[in-house]
PDB file of C-alpha atoms in Angstrom:
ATOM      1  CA  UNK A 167     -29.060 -38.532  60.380  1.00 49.00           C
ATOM      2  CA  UNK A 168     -30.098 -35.602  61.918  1.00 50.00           C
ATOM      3  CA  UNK A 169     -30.163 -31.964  61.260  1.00 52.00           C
ATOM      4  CA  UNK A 170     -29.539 -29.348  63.491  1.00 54.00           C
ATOM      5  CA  UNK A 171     -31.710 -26.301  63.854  1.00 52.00           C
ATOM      6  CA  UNK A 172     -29.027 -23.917  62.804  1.00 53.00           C
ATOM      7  CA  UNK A 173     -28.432 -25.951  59.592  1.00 53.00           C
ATOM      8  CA  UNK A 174     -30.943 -24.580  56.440  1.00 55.00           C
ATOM      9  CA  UNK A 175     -31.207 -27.351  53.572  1.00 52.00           C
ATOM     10  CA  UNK A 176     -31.100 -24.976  50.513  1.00 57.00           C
ATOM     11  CA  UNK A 177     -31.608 -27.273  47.863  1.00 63.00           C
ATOM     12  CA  UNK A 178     -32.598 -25.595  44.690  1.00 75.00           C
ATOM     13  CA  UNK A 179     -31.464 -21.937  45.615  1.00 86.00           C
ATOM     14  CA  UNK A 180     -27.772 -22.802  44.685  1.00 88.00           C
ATOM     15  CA  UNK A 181     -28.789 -24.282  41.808  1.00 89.00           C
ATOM     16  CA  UNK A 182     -30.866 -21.166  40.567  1.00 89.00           C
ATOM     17  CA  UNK A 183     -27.993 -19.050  42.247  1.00 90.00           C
ATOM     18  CA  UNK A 184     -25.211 -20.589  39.734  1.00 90.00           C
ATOM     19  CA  UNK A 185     -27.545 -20.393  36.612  1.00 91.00           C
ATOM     20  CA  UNK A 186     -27.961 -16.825  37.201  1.00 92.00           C
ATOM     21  CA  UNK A 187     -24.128 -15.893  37.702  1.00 93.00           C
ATOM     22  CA  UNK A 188     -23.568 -18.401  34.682  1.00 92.00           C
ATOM     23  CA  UNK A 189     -25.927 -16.644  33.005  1.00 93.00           C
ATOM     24  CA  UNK A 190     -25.246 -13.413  33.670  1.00 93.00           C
ATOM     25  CA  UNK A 191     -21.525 -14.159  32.672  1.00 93.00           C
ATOM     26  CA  UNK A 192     -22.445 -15.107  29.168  1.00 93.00           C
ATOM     27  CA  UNK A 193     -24.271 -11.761  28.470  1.00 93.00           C
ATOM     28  CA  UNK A 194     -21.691  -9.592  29.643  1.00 92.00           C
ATOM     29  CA  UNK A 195     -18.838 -11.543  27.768  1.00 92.00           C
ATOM     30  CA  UNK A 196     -21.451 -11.285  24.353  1.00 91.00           C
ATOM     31  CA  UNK A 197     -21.672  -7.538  25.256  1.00 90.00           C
ATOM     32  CA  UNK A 198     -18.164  -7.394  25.620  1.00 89.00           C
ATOM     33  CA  UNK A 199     -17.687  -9.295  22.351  1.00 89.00           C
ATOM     34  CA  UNK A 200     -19.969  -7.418  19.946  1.00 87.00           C
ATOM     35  CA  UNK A 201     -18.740  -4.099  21.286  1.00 84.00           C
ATOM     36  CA  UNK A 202     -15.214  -5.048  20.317  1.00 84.00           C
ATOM     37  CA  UNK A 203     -16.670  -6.165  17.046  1.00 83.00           C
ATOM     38  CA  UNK A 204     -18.459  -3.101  16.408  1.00 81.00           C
ATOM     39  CA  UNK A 205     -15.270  -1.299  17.086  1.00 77.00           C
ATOM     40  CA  UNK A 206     -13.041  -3.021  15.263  1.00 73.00           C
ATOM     41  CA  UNK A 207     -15.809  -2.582  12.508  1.00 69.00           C
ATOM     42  CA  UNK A 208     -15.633   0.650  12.555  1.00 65.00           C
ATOM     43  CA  UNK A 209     -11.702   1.020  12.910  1.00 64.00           C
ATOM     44  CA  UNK A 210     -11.669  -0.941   9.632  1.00 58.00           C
ATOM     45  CA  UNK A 211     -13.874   1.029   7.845  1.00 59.00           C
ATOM     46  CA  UNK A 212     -11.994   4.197   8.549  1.00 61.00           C
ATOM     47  CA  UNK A 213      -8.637   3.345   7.141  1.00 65.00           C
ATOM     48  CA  UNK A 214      -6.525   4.508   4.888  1.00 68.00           C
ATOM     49  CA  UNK A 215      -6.052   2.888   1.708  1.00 69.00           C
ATOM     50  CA  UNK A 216      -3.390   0.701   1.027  1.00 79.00           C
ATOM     51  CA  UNK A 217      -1.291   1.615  -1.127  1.00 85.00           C
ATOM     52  CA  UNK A 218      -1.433   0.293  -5.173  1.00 90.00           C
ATOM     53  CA  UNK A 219       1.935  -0.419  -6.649  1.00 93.00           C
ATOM     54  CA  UNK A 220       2.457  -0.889 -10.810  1.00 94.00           C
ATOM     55  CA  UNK A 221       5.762  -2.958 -10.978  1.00 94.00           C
ATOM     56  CA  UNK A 222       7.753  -2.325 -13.613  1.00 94.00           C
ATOM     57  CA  UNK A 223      10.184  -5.158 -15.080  1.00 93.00           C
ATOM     58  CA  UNK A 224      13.962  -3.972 -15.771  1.00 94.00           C
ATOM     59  CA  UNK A 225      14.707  -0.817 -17.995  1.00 94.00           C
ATOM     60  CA  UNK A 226      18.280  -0.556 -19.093  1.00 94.00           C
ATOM     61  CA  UNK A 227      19.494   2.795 -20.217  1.00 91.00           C
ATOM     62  CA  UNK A 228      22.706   4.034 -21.602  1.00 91.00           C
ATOM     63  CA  UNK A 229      23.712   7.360 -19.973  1.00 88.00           C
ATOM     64  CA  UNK A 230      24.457  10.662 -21.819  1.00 88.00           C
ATOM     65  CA  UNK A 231      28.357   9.762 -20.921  1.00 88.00           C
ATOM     66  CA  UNK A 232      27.720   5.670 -22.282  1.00 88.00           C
ATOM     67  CA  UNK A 233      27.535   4.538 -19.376  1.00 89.00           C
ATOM     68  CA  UNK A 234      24.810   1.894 -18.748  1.00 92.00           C
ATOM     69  CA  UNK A 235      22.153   2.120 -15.968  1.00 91.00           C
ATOM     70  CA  UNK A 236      19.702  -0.753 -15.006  1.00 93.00           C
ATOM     71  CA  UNK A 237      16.810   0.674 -12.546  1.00 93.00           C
ATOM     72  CA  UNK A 238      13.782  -1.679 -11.346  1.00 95.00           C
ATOM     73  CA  UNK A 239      10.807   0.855 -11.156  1.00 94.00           C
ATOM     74  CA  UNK A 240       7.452   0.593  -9.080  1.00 95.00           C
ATOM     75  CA  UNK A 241       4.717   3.429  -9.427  1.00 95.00           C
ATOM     76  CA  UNK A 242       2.630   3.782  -6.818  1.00 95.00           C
ATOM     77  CA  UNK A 243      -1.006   5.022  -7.909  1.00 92.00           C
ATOM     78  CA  UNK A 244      -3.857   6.732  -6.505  1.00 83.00           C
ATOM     79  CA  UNK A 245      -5.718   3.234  -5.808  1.00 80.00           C
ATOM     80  CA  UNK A 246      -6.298  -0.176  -7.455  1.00 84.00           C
ATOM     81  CA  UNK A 247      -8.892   0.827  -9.757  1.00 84.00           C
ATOM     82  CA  UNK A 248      -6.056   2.477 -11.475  1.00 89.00           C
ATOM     83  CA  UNK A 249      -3.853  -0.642 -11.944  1.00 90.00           C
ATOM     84  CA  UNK A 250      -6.518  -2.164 -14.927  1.00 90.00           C
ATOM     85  CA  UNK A 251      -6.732   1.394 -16.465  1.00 92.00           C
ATOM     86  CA  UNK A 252      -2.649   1.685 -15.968  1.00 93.00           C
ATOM     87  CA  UNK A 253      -1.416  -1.634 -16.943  1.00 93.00           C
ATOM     88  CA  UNK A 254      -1.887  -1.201 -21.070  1.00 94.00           C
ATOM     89  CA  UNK A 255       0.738   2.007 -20.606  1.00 94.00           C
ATOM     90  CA  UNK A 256       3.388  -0.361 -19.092  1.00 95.00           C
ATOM     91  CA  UNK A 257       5.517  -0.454 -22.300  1.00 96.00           C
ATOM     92  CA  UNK A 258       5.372   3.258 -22.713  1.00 96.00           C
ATOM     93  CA  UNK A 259       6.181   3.698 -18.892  1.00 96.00           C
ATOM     94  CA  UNK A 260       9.638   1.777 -19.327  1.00 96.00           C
ATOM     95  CA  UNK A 261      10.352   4.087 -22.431  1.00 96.00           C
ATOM     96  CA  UNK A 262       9.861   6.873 -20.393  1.00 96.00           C
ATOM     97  CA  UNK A 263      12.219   5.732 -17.708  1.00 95.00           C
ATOM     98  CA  UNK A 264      14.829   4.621 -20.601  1.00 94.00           C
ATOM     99  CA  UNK A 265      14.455   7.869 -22.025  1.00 94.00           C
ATOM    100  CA  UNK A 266      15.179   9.909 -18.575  1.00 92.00           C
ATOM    101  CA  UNK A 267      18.103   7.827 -17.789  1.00 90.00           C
ATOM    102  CA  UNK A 268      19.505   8.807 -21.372  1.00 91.00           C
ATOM    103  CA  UNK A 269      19.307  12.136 -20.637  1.00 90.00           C
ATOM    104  CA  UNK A 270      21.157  11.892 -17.723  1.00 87.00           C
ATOM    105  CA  UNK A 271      25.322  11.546 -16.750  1.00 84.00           C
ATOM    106  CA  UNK A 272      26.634   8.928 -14.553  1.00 79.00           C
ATOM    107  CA  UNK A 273      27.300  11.716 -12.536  1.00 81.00           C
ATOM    108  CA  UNK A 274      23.777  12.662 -11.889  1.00 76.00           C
ATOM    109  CA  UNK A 275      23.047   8.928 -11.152  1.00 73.00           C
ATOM    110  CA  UNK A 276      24.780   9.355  -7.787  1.00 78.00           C
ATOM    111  CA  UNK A 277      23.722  10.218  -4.521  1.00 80.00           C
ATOM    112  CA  UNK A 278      20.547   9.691  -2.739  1.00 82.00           C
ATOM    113  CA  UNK A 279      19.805  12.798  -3.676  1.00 85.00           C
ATOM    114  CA  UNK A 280      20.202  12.545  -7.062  1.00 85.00           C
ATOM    115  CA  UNK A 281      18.560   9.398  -7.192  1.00 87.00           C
ATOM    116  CA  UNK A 282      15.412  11.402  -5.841  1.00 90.00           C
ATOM    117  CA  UNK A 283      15.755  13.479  -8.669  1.00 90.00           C
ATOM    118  CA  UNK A 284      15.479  10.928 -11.076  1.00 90.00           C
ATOM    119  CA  UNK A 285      12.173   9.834  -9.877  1.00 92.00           C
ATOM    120  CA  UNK A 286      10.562  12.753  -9.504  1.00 94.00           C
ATOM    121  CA  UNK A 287      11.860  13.206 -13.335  1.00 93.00           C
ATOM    122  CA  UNK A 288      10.481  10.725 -14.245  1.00 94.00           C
ATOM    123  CA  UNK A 289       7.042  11.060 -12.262  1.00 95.00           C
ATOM    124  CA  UNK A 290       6.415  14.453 -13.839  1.00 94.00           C
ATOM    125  CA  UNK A 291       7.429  12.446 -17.420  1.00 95.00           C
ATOM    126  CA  UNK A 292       4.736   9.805 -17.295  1.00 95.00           C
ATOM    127  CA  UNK A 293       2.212  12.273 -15.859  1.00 94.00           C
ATOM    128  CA  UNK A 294       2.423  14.786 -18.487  1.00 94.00           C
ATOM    129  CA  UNK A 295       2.278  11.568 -20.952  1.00 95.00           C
ATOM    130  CA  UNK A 296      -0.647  10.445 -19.184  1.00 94.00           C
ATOM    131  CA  UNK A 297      -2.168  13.734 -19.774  1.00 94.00           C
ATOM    132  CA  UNK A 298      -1.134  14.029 -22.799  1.00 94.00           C
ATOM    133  CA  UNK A 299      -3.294  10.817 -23.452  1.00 93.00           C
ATOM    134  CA  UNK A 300      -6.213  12.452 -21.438  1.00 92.00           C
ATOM    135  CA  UNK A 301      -5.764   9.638 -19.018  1.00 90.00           C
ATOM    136  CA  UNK A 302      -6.984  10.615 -15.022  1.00 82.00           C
ATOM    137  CA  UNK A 303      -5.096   8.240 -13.161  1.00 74.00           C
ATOM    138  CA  UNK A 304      -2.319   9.679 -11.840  1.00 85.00           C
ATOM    139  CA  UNK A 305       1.198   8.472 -10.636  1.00 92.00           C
ATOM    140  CA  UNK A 306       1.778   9.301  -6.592  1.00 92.00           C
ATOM    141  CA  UNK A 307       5.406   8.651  -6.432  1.00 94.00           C
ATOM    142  CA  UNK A 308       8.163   5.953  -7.438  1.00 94.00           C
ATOM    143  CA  UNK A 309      10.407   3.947  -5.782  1.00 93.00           C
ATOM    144  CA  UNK A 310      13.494   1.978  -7.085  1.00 92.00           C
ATOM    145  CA  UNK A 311      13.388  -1.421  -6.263  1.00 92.00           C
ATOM    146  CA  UNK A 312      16.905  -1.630  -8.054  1.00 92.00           C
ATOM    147  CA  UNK A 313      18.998   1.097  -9.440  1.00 90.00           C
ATOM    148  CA  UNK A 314      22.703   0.719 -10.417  1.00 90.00           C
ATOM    149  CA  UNK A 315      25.055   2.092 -12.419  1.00 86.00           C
ATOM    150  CA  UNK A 316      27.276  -0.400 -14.299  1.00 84.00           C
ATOM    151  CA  UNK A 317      30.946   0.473 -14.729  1.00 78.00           C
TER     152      UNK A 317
END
């Protein structure tokens, strides 16, 4: 077999020219990698907290007209460290809510307005208990998982 002059045998340089692109491949895609890590890192870090929820289990009340109301009540709180210190107050929290709904009509328990009203009511009535316990935690705001009037 012959060569021709024009023809260069190459050999190794191909080889040597693959394992650099191969190589130089890998490092950018690890550079690419770790930079997304870092900034998902950081993204993470500067969230805002989730949200901590105290569930409360039904309260029935019976309206200052005798009708009954049945509302399903979650608390949201400033953040889960609050939920241990929280947790022991449950039973009072349902009085509370019992006791608002008492001192309201049927008429006042309709409406999404009205309904509003209610919870903050009841907001400002287990925070002033809460201080009146000289407990910190605070609650943020409630919302009804279930409220209905019964007929």
């Amino acid at each position: 077999m012959a060569v021709s002059a024009g023809t260069k045998v190459s050999g190794g340089s191909e080889v040597k020219l693959a394992v650099l692109i191969g190589t130089a491949s890998f490092v950018l895609l690890m550079l690419a990698w770790g930079f997304n890590r870092l900034i998902l890192h950081s993204r993470s870090e500067n969230r805002r907290p989730e949200p901590t929820w105290l569930s409360l289990s039904q309260v029935r009340s019976q309206t200052s007209d005798g009708r009954m109301l049945s509302v399903k009540v979650n608390l949201m709180l400033k953040d889960k460290d609050d939920l241990d210190e929280l947790k022991p107050y449950t039973p009072a929290f349902k009085a509370i809510v019992a006791q608002t709904g008492s001192e309201m009509s049927s008429e006042d328990a309709v409406g999404s307005q009205r309904i509003v009203h209610f919870g903050e009511s009841v907001k400002e009535s287990i925070n002033d208990y809460l201080n009146e316990e000289r407990v910190k935690p605070r609650i943020r705001r409630v919302a009804f998982e279930e409220f209905r009037l019964m007929p």
